[in-house]
Tab-separated table of C-alpha atoms in Angstrom:
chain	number	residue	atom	x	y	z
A	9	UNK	CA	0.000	0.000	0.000
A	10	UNK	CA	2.782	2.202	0.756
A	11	UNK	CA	4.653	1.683	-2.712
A	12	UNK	CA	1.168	2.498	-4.456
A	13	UNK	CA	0.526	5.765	-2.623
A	14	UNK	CA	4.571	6.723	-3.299
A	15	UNK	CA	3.955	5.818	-7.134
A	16	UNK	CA	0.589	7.742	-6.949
A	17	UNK	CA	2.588	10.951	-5.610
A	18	UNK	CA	5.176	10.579	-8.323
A	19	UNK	CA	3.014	10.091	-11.380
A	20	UNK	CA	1.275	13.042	-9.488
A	21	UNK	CA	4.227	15.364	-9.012
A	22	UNK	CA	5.297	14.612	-12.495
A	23	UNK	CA	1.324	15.773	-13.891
A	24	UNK	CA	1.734	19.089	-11.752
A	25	UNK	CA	4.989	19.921	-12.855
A	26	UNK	CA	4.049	19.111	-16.801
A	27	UNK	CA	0.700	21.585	-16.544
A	28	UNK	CA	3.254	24.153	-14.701
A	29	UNK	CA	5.970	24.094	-17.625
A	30	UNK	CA	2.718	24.230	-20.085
A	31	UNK	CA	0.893	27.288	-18.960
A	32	UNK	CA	4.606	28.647	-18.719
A	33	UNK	CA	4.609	28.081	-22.250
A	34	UNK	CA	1.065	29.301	-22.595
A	35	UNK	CA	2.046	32.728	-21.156
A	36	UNK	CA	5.123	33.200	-22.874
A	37	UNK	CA	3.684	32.879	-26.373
A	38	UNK	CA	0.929	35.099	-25.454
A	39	UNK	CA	2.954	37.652	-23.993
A	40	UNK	CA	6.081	37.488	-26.296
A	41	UNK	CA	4.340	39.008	-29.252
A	42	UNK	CA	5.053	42.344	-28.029
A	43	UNK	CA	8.236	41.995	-27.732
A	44	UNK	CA	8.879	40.585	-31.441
A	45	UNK	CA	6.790	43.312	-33.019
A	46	UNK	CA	8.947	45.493	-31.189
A	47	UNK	CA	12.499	44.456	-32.497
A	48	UNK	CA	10.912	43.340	-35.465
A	49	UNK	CA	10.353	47.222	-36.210
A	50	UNK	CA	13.213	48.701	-34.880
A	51	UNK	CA	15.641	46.096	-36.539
A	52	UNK	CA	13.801	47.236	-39.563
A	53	UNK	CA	13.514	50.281	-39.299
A	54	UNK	CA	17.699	50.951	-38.544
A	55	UNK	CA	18.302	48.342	-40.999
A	56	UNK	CA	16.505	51.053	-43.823
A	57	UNK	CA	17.971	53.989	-42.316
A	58	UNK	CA	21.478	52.501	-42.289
A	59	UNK	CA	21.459	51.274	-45.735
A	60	UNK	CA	20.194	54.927	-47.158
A	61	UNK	CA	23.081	56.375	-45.097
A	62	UNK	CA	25.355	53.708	-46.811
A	63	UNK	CA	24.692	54.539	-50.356
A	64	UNK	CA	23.824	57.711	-50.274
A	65	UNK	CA	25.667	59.855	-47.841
A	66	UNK	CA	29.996	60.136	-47.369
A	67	UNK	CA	29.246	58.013	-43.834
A	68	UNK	CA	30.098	54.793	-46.267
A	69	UNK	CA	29.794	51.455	-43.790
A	70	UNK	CA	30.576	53.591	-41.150
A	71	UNK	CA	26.559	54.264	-41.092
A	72	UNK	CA	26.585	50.415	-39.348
A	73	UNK	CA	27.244	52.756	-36.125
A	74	UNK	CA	23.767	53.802	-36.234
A	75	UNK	CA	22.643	49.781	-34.991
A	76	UNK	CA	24.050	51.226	-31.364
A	77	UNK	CA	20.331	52.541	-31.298
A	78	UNK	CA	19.092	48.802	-30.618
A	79	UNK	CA	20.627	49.760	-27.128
A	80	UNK	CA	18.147	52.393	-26.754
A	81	UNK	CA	15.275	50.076	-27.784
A	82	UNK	CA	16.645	47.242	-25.169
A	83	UNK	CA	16.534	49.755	-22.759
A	84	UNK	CA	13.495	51.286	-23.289
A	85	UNK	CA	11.533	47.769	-23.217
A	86	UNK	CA	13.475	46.865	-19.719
A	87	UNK	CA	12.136	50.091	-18.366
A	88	UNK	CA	8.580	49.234	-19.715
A	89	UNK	CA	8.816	45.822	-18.270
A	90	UNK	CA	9.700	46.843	-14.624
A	91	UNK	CA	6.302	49.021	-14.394
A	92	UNK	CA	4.774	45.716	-15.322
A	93	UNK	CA	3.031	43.954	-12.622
A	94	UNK	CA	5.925	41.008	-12.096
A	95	UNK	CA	5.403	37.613	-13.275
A	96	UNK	CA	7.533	34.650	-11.169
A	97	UNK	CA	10.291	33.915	-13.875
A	98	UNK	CA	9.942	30.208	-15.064
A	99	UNK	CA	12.855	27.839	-16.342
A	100	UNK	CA	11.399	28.404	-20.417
A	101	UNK	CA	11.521	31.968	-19.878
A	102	UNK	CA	15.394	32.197	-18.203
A	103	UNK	CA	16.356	29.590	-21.466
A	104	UNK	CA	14.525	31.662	-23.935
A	105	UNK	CA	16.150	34.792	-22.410
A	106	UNK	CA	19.773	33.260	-22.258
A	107	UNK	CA	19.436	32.033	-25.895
A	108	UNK	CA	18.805	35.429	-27.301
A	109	UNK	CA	21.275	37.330	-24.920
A	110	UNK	CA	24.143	35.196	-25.853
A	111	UNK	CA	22.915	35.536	-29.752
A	112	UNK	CA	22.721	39.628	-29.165
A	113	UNK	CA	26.377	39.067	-27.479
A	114	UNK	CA	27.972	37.390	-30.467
A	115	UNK	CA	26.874	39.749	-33.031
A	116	UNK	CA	27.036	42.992	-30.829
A	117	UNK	CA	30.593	41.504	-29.964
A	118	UNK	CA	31.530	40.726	-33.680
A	119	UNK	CA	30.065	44.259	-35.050
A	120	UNK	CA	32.456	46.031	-32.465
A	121	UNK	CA	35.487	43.641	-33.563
A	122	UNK	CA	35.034	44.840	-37.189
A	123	UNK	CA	34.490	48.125	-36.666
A	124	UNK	CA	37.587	48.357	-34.317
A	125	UNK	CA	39.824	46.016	-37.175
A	126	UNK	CA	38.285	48.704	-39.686
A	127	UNK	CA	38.843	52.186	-37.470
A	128	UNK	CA	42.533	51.173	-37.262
A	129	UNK	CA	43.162	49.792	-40.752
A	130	UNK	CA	43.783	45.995	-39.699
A	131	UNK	CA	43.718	43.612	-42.053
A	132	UNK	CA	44.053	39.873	-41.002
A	133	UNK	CA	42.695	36.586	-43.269
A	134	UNK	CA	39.012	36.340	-43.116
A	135	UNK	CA	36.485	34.905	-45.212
A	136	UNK	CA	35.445	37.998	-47.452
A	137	UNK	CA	33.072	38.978	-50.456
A	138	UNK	CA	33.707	41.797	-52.361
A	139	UNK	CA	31.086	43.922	-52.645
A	140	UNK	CA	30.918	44.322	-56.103
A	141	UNK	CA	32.617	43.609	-59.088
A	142	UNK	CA	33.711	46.091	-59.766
A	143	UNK	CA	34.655	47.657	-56.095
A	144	UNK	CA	38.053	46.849	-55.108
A	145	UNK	CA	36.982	47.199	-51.748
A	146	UNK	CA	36.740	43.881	-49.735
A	147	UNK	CA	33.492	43.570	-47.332
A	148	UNK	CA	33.140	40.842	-44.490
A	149	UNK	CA	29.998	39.599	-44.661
A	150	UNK	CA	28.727	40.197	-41.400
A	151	UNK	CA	25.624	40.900	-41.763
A	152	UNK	CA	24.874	37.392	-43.513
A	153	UNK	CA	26.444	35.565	-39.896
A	154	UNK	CA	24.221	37.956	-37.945
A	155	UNK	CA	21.224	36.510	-39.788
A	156	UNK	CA	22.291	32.933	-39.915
A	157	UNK	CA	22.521	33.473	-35.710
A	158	UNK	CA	18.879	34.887	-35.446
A	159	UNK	CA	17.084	32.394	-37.574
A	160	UNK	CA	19.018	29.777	-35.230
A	161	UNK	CA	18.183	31.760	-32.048
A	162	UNK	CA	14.220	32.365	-33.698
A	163	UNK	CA	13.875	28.134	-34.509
A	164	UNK	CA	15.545	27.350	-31.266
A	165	UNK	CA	12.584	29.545	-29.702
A	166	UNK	CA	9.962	28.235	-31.671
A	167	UNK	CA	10.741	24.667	-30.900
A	168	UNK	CA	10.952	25.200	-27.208
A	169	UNK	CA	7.585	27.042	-27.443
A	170	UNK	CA	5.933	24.658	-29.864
A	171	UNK	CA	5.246	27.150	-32.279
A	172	UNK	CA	5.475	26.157	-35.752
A	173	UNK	CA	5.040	29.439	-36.850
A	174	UNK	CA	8.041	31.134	-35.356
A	175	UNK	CA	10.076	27.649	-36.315
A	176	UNK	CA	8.914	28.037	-39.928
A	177	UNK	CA	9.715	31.726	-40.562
A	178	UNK	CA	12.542	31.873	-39.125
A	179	UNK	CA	13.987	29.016	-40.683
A	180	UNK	CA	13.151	30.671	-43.721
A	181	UNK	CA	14.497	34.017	-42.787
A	182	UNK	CA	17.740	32.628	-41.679
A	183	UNK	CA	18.447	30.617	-44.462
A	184	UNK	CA	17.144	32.931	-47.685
A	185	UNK	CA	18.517	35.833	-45.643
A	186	UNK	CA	21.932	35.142	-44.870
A	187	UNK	CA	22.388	33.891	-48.940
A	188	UNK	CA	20.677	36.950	-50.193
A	189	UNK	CA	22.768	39.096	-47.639
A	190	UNK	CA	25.903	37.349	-49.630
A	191	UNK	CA	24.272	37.845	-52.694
A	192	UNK	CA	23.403	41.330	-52.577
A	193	UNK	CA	27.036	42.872	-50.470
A	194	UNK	CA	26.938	46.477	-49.352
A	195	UNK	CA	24.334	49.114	-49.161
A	196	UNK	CA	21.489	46.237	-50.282
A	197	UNK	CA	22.334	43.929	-47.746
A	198	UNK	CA	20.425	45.690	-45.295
A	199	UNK	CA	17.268	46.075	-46.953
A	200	UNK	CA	17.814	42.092	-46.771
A	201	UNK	CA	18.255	42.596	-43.274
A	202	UNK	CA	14.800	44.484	-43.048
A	203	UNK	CA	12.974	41.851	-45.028
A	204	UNK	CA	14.390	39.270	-42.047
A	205	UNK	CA	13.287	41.413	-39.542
A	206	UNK	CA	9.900	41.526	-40.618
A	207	UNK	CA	9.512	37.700	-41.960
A	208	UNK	CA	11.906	36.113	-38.733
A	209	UNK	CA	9.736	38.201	-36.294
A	210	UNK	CA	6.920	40.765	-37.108
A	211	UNK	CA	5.101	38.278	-39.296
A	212	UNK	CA	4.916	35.286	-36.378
A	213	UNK	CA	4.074	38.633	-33.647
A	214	UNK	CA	0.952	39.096	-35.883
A	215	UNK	CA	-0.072	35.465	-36.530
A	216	UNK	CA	0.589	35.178	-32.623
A	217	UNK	CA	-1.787	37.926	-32.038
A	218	UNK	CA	-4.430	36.759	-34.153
A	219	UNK	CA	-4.590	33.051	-33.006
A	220	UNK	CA	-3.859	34.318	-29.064
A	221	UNK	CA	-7.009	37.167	-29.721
């Protein structure tokens, strides 16, 4: 009698904990719309901006400084969040929040690397495209890796939600962005990186919306 009642516990520790991590789940995907329309937007938004400066103005690929502004938009959402009533943090929400710190790490990290290699006239062997034909000048395709990491980051989050949705797109993003991102070098590149933004993350933010509403 006492084994059944321990096994009876278990299987019903095991049930509580399963319904806890699934309305976790539940209230992330209804809450984390927000926050993709958001940098969805913005990443859209600078990724326009930048490219217009590129082509058009003496700033060159120097205009790339101008993604320093996602600062201001990570900012601006933490201070939004703490005037939030607070929600007890979960173990899908810390994983989901690691994965995309250590993804905005890596390419915050890389874009200062460059820019310090380029400020200071550096040239070591890297894996390069030129960015065009006819333009001597050699361009490291950063933008392309940057991509490739947030369609990773984006299916990463969609499987550990169970969202197809976010899965899909931004397995599509990440892979048709990064190649046309290689394809079109230079000023273009981040009118790719616009199309991403809204494809990897405002399109699955209004899907989400619809089905949650």
């Amino acid at each position: 009698m006492e084994t059944t009642n321990t096994e009876m516990t278990a299987e019903r520790s095991l049930e509580i904990i399963s319904k806890t991590i699934e309305e976790s789940r539940r209230r992330i995907m209804r809450g984390s719309w927000k926050s993709m329309m958001l940098w969805g937007i913005s990443v859209a938004i600078i990724a326009l901006i930048v490219g217009h400066l590129w082509q058009n103005t003496s700033l060159g690929a120097n205009a790339n400084a101008f993604w320093a502004l996602l600062g201001l938009v990570a900012l601006g959402e933490q201070m939004y969040n703490k005037r939030q009533p607070k929600v007890p943090e979960t173990f899908l929400g810390k994983t989901l929040s690691q994965v995309w710190s250590c993804m905005g790490i890596i390419a915050g990290s890389l874009g200062i690397f460059i820019f310090i290699l380029a400020s200071f006239g550096i040239q070591i062997p890297l894996p390069v495209v030129y960015t065009t034909p006819s333009d001597p000048t050699v361009h490291i395709p950063i933008t392309a890796i940057i991509i490739l990491l947030m369609g990773i980051a984006g299916m990463i989050t969609g499987r550990i939600l169970k969202s197809t949705v976010i899965t899909v797109c931004c397995y599509i993003s990440g892979i048709l962005g990064s190649f046309l991102a290689l394809l079109y070098a230079g000023p273009l590149e981040m009118v790719v990186m616009a199309g991403v933004a809204v494809v990897g993350l405002v399109v699955p933010a209004l899907i989400i919306k619809t089905m949650e509403g």
